[in-house]
PDB file of N, CA and C in Angstrom:
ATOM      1  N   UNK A   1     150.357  18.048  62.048  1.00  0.00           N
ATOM      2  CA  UNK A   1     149.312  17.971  61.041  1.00  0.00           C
ATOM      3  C   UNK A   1     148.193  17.107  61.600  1.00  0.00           C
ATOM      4  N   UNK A   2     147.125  17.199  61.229  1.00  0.00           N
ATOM      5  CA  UNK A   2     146.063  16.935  61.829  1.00  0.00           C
ATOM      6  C   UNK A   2     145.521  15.585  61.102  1.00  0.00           C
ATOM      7  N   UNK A   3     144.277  15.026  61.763  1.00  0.00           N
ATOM      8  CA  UNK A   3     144.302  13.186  61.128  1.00  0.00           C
ATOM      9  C   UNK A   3     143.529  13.967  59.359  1.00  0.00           C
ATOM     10  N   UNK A   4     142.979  14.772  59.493  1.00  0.00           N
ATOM     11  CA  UNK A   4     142.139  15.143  58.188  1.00  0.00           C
ATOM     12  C   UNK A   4     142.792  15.981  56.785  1.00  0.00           C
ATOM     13  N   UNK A   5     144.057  16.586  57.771  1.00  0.00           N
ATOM     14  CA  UNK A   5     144.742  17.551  56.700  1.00  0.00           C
ATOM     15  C   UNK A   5     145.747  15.909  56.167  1.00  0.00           C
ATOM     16  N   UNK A   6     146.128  14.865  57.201  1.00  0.00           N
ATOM     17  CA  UNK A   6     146.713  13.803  56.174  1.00  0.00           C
ATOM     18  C   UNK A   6     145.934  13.136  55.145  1.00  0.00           C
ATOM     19  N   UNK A   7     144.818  12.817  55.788  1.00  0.00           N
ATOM     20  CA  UNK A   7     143.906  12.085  54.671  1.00  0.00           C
ATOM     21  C   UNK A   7     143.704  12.807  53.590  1.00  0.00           C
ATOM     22  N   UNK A   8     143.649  14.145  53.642  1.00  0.00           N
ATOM     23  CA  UNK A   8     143.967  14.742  52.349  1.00  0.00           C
ATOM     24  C   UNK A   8     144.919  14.828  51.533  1.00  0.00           C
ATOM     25  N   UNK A   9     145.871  14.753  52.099  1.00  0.00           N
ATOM     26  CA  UNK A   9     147.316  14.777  51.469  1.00  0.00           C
ATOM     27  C   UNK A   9     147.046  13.223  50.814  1.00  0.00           C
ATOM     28  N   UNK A  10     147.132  12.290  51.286  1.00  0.00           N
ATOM     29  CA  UNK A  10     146.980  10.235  51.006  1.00  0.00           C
ATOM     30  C   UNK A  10     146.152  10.811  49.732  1.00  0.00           C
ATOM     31  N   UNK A  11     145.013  11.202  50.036  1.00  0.00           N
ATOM     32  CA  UNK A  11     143.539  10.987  48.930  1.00  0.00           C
ATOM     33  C   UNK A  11     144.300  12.150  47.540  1.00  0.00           C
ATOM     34  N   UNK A  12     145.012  13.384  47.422  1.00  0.00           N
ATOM     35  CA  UNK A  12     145.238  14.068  47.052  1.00  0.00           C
ATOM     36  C   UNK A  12     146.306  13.373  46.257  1.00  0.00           C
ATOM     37  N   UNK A  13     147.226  12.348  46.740  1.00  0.00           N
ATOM     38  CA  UNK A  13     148.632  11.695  46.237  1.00  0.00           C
ATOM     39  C   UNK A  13     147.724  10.358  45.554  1.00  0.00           C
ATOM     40  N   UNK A  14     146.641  10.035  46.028  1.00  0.00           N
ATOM     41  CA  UNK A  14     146.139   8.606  45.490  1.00  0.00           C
ATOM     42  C   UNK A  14     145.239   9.259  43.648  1.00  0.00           C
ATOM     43  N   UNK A  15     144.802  10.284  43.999  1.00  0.00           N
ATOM     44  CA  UNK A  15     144.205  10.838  42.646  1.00  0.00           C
ATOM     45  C   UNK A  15     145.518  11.237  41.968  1.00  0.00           C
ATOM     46  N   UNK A  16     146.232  11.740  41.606  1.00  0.00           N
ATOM     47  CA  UNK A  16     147.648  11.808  41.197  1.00  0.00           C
ATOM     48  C   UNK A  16     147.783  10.483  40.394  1.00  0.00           C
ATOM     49  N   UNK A  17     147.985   9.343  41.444  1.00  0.00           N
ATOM     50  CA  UNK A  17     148.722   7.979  40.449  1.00  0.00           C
ATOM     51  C   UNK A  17     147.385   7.481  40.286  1.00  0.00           C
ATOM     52  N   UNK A  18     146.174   7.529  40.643  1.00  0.00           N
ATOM     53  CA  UNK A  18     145.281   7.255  39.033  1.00  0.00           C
ATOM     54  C   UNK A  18     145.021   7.710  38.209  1.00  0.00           C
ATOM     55  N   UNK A  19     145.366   9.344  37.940  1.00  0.00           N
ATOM     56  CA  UNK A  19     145.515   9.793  36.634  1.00  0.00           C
ATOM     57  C   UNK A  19     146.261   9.315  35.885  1.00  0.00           C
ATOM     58  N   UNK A  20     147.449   9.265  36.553  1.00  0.00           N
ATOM     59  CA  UNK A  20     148.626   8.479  35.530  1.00  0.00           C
ATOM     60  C   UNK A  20     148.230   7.059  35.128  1.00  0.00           C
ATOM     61  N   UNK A  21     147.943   6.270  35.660  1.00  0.00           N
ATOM     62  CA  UNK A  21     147.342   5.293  35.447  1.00  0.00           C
ATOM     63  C   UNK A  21     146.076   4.903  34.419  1.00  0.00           C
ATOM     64  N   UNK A  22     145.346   6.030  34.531  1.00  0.00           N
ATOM     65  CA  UNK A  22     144.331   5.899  33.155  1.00  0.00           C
ATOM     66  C   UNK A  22     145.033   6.432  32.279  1.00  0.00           C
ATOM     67  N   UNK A  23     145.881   7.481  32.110  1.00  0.00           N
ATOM     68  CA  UNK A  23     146.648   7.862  30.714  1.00  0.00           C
ATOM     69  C   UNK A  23     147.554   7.251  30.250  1.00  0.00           C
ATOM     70  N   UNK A  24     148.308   6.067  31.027  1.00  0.00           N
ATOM     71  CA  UNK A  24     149.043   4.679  30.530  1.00  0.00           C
ATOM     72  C   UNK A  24     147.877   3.612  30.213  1.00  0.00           C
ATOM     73  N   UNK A  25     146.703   3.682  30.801  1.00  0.00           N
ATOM     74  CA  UNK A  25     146.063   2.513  30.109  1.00  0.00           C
ATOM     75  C   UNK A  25     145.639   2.134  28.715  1.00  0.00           C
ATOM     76  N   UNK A  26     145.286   2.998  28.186  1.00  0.00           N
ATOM     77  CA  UNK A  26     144.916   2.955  26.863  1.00  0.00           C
ATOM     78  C   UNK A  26     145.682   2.451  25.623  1.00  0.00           C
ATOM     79  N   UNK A  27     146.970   3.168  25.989  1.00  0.00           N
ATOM     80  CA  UNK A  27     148.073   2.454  25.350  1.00  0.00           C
ATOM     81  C   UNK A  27     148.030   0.927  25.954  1.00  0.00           C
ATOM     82  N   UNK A  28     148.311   0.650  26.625  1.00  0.00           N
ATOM     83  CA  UNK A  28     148.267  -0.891  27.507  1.00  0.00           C
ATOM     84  C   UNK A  28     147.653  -1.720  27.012  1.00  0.00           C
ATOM     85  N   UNK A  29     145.969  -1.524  27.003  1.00  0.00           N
ATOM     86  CA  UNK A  29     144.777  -2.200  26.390  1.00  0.00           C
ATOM     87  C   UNK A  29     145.138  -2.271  25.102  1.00  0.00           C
ATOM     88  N   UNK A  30     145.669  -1.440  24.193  1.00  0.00           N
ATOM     89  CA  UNK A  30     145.751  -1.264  22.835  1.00  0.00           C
ATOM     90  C   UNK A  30     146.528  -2.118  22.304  1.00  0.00           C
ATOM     91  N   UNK A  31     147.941  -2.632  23.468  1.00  0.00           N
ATOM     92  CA  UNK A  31     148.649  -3.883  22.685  1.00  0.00           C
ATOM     93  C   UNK A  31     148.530  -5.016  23.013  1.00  0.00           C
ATOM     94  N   UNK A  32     147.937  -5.375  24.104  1.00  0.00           N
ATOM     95  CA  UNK A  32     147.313  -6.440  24.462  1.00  0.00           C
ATOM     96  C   UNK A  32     145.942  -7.202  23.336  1.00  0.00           C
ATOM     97  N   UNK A  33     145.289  -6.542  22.907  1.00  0.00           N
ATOM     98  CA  UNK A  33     144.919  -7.421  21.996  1.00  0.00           C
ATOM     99  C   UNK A  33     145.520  -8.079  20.724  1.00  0.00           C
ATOM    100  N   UNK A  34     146.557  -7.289  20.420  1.00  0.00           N
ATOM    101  CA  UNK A  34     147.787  -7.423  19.092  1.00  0.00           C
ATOM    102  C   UNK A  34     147.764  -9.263  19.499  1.00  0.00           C
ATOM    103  N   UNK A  35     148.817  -8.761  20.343  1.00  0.00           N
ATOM    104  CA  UNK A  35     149.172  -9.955  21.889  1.00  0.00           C
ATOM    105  C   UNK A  35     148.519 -11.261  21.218  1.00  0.00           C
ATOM    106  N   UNK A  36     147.184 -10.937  22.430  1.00  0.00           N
ATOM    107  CA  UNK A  36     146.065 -12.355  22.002  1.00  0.00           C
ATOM    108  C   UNK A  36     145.652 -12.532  20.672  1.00  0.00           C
ATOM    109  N   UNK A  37     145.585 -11.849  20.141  1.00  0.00           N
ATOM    110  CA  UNK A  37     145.337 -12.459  18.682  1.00  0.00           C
ATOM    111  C   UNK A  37     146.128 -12.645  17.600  1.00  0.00           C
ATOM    112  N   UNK A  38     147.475 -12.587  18.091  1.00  0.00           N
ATOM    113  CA  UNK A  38     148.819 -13.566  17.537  1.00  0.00           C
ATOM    114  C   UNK A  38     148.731 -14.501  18.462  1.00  0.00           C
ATOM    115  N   UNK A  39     147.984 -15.259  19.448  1.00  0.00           N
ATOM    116  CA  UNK A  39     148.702 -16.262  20.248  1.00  0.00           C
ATOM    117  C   UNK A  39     147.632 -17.260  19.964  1.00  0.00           C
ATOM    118  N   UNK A  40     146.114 -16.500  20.006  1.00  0.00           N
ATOM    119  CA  UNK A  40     144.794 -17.346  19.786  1.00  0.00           C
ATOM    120  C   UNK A  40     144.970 -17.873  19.016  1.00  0.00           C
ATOM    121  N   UNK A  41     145.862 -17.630  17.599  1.00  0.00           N
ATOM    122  CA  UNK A  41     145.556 -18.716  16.745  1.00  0.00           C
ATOM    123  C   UNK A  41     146.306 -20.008  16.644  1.00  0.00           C
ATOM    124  N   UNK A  42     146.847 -20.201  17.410  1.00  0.00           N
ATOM    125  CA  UNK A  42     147.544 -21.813  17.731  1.00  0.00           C
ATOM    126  C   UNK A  42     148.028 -22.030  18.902  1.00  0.00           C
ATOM    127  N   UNK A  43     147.359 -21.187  20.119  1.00  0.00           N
ATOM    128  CA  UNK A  43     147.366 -21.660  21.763  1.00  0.00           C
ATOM    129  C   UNK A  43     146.508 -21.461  22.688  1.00  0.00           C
ATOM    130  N   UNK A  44     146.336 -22.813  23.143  1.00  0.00           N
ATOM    131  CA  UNK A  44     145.433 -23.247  24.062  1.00  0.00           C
ATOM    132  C   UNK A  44     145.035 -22.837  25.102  1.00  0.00           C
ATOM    133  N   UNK A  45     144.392 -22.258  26.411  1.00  0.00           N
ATOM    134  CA  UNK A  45     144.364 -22.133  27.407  1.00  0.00           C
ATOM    135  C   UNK A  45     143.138 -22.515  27.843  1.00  0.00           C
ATOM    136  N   UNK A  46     143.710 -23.579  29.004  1.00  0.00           N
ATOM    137  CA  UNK A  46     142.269 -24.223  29.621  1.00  0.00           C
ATOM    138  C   UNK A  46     142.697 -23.526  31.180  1.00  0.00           C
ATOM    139  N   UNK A  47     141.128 -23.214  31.819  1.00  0.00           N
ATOM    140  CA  UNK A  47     141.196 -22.520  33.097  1.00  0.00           C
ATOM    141  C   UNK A  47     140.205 -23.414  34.146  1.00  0.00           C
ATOM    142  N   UNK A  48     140.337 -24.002  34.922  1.00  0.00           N
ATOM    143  CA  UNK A  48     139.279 -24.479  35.774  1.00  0.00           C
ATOM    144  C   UNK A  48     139.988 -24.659  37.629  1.00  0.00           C
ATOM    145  N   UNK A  49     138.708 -24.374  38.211  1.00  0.00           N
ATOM    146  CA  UNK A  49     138.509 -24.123  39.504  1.00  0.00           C
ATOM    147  C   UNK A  49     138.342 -25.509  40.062  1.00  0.00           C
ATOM    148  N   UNK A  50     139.273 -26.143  41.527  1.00  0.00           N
ATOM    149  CA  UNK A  50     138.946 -27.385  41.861  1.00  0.00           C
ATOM    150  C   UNK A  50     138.202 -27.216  43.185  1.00  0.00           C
ATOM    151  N   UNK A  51     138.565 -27.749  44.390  1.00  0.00           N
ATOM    152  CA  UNK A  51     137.820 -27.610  45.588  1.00  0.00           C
ATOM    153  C   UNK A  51     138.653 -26.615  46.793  1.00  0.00           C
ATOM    154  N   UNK A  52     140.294 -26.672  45.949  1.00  0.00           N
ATOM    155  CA  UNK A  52     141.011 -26.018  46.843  1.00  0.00           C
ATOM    156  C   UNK A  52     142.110 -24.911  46.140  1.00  0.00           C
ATOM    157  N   UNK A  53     142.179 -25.230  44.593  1.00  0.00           N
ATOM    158  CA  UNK A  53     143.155 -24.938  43.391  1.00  0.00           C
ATOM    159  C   UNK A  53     142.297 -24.400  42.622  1.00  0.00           C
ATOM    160  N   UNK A  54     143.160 -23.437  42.010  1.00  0.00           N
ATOM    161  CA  UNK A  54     143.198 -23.068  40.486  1.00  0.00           C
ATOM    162  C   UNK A  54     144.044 -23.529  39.933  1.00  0.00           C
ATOM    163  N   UNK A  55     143.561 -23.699  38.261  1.00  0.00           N
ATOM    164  CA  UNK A  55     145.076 -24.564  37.322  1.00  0.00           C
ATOM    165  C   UNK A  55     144.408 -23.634  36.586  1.00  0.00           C
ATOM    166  N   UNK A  56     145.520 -23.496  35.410  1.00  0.00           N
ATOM    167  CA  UNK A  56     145.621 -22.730  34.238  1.00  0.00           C
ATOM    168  C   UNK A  56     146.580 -23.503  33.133  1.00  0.00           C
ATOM    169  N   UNK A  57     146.020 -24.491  32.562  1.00  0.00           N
ATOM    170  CA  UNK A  57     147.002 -25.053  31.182  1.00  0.00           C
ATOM    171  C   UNK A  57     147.087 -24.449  30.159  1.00  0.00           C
ATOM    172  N   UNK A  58     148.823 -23.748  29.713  1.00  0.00           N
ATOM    173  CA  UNK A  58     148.766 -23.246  28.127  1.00  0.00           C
ATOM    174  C   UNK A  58     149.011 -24.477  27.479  1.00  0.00           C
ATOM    175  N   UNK A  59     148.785 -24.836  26.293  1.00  0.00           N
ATOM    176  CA  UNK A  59     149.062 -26.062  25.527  1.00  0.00           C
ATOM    177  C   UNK A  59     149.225 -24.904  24.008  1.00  0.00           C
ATOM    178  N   UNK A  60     150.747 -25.278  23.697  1.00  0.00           N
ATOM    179  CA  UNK A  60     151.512 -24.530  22.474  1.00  0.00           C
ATOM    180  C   UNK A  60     151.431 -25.602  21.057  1.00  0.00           C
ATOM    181  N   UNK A  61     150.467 -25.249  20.196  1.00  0.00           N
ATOM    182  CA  UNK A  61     150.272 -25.682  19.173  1.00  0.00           C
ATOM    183  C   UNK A  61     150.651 -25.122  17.682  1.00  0.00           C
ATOM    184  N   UNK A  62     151.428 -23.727  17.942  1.00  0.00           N
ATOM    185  CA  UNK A  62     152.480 -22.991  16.887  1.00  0.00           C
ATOM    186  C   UNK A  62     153.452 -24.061  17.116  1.00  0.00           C
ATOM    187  N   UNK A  63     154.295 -23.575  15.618  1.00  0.00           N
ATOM    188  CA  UNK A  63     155.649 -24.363  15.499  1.00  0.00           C
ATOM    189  C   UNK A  63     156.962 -23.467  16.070  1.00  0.00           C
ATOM    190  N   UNK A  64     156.495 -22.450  16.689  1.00  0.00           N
ATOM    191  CA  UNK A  64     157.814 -21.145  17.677  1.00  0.00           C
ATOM    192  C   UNK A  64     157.733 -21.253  19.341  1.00  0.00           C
ATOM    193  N   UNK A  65     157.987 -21.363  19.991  1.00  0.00           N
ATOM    194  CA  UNK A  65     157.972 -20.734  21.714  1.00  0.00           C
ATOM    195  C   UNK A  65     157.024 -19.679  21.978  1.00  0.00           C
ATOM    196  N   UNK A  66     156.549 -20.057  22.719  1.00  0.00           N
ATOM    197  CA  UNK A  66     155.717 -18.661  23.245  1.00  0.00           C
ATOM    198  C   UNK A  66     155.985 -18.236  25.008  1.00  0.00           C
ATOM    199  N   UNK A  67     155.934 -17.278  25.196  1.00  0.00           N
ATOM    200  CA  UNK A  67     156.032 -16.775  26.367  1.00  0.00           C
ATOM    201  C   UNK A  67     154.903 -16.433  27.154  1.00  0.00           C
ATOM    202  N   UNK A  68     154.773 -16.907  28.292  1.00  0.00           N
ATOM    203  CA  UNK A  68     152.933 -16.442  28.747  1.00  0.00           C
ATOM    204  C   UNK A  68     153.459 -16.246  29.874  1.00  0.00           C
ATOM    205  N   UNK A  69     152.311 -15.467  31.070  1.00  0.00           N
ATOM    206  CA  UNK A  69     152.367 -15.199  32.406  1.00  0.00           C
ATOM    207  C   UNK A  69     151.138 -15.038  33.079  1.00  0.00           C
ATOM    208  N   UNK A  70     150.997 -15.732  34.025  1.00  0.00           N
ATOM    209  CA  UNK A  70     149.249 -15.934  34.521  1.00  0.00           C
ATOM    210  C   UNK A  70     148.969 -14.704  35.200  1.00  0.00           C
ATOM    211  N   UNK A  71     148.166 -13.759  35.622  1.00  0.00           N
ATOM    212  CA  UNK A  71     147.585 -12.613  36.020  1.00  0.00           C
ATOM    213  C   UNK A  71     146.367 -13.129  36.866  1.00  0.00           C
ATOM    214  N   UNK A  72     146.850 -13.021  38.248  1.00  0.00           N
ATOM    215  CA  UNK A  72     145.777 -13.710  38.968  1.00  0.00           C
ATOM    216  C   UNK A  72     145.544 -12.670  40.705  1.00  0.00           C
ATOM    217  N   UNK A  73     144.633 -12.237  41.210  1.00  0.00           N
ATOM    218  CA  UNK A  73     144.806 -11.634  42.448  1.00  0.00           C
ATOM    219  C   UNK A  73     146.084 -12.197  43.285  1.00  0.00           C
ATOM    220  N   UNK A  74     146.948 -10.594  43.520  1.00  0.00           N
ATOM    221  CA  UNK A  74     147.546 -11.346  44.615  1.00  0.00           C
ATOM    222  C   UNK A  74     149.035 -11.817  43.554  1.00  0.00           C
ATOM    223  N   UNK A  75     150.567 -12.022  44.114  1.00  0.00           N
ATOM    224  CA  UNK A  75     151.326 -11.996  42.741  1.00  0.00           C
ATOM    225  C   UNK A  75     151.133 -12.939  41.488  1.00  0.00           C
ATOM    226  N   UNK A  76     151.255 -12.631  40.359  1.00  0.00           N
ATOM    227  CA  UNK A  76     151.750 -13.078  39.074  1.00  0.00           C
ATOM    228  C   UNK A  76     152.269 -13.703  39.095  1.00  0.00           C
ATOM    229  N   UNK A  77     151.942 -15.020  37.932  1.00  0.00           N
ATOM    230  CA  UNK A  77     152.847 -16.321  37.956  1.00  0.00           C
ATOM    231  C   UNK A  77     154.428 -15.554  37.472  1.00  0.00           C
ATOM    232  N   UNK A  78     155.838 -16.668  37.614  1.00  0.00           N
ATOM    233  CA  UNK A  78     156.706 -16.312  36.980  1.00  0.00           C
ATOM    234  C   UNK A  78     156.135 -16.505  35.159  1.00  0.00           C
ATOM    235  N   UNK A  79     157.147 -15.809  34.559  1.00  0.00           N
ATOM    236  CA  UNK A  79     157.003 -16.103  33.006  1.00  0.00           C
ATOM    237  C   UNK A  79     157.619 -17.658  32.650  1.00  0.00           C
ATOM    238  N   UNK A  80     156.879 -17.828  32.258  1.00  0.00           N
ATOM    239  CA  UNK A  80     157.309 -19.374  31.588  1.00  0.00           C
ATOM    240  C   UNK A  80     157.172 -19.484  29.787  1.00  0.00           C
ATOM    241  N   UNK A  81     158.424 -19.994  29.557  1.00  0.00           N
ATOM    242  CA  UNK A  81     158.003 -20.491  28.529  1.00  0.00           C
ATOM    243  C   UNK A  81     157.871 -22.138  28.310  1.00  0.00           C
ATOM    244  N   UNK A  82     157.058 -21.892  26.319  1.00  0.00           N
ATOM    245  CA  UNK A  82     156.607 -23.561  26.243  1.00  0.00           C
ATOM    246  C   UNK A  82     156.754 -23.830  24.912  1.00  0.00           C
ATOM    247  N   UNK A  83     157.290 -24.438  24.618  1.00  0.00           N
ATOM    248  CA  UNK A  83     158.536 -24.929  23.290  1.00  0.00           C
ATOM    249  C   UNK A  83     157.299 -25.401  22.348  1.00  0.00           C
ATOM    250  N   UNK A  84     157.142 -25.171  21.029  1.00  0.00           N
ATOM    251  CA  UNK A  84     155.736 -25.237  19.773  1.00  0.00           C
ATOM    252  C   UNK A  84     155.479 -27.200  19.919  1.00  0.00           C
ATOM    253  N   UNK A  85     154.664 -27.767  19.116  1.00  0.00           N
ATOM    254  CA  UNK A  85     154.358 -28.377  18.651  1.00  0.00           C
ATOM    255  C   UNK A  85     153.427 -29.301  19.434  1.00  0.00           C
ATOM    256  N   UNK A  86     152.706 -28.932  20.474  1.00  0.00           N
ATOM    257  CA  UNK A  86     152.323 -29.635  21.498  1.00  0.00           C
ATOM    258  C   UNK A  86     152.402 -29.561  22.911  1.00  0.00           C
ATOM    259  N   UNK A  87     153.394 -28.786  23.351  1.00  0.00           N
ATOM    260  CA  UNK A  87     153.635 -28.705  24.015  1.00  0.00           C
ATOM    261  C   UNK A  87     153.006 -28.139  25.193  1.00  0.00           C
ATOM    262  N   UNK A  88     152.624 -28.162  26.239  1.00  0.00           N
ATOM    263  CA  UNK A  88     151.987 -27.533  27.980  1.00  0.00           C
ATOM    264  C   UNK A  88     152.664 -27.027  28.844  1.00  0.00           C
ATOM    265  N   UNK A  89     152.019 -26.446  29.301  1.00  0.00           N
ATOM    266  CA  UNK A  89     152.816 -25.778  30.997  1.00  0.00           C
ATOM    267  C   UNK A  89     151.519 -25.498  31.326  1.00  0.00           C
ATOM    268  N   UNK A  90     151.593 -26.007  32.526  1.00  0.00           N
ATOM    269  CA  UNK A  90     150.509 -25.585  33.667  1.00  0.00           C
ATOM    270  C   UNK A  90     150.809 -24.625  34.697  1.00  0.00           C
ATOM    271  N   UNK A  91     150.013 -23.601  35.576  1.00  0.00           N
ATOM    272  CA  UNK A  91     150.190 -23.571  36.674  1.00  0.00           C
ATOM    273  C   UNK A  91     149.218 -23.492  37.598  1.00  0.00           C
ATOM    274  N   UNK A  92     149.257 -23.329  39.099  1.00  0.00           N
ATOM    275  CA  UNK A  92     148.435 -23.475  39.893  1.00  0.00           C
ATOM    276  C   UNK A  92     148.565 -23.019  41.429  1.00  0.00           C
ATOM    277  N   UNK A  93     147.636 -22.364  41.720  1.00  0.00           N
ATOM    278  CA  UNK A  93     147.414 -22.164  42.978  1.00  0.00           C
ATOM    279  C   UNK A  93     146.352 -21.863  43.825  1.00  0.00           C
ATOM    280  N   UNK A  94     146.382 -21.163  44.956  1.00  0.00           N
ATOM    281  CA  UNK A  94     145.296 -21.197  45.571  1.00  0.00           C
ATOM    282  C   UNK A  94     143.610 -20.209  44.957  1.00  0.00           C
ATOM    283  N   UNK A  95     142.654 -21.517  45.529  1.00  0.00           N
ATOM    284  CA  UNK A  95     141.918 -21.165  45.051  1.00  0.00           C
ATOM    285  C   UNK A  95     140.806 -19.697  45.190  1.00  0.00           C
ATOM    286  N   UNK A  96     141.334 -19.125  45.961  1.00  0.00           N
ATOM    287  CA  UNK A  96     140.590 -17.441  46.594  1.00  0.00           C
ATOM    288  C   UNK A  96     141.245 -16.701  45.429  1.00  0.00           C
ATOM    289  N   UNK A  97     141.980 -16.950  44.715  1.00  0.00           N
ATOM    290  CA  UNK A  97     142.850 -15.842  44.031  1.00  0.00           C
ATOM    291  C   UNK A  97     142.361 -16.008  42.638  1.00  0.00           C
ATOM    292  N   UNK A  98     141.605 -15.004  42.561  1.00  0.00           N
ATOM    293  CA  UNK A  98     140.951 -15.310  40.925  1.00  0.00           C
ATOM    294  C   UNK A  98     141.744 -14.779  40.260  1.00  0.00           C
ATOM    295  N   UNK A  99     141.421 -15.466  38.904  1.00  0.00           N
ATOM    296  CA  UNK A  99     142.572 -15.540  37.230  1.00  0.00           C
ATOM    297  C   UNK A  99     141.733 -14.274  37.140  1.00  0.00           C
ATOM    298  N   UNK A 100     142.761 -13.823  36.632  1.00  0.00           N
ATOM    299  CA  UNK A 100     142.575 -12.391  35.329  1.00  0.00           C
ATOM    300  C   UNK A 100     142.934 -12.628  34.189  1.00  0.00           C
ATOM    301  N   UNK A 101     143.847 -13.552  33.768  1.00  0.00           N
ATOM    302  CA  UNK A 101     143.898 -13.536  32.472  1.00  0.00           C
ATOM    303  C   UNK A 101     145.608 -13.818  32.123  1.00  0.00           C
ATOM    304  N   UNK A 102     145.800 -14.252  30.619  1.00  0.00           N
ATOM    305  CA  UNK A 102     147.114 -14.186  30.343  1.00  0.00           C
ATOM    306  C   UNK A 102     147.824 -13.202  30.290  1.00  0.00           C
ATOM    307  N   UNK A 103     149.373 -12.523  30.141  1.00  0.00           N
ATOM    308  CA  UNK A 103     149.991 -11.718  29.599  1.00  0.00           C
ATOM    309  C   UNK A 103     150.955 -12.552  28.710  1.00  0.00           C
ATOM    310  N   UNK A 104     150.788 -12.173  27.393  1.00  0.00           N
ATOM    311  CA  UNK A 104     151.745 -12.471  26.243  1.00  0.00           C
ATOM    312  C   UNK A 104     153.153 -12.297  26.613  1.00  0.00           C
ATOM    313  N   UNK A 105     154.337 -12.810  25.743  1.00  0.00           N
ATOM    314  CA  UNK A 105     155.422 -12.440  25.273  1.00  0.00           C
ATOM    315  C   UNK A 105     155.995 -11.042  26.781  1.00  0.00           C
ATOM    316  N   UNK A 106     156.444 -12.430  27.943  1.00  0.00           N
ATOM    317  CA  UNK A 106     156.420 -11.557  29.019  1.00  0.00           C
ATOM    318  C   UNK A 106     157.839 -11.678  29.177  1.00  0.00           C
ATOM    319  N   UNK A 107     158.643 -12.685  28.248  1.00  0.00           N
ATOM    320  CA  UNK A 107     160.201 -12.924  27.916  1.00  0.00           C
ATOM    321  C   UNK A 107     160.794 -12.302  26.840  1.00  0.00           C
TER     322      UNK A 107
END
């Protein structure tokens, strides 16, 4: 097979799993806000950039556990949880790897 009849085949198999991929998204997006807006209303998340780090503090101000997971280039924090009334968990790492965002109830 020739270098062009593969690249077709790759490009032909790569359109394939992004179809699938936009027809799982919608659903995806759709419970993710449920998500954040059961969590926004009594948890914290502070995000800031240092000279060499990223940190990401949840601070749990419900009276239940919550489950979070950082979404950042490059792998995903583990899931952590953080016990109500005050409570924090931080995490952190390098700083090239930008945050995307939380994932809810990942326990």
């Amino acid at each position: 097979m020739n270098t062009f009849a593969k690249l077709g085949s790759v490009l032909a198999a790569g359109a394939l799993s992004l179809g699938a991929l936009a027809a799982a998204t919608p659903a995806a997006q759709a419970a993710q806000p449920a998500q954040a807006a059961q969590a926004a209303n009594c948890v914290r998340v502070d995000h800031w950039t240092g000279r060499v780090s990223q940190t990401v503090k949840v601070t749990n101000n419900c009276t239940y556990r919550i489950s979070f997971q950082v979404k950042r280039v490059g792998p995903d924090s583990p899931c952590f949880l953080v016990n109500g009334n005050g409570y924090g968990r931080t995490y952190q790492w390098a700083r090239y790897a930008n945050f995307q965002g939380i994932r809810w109830n990942c326990a």
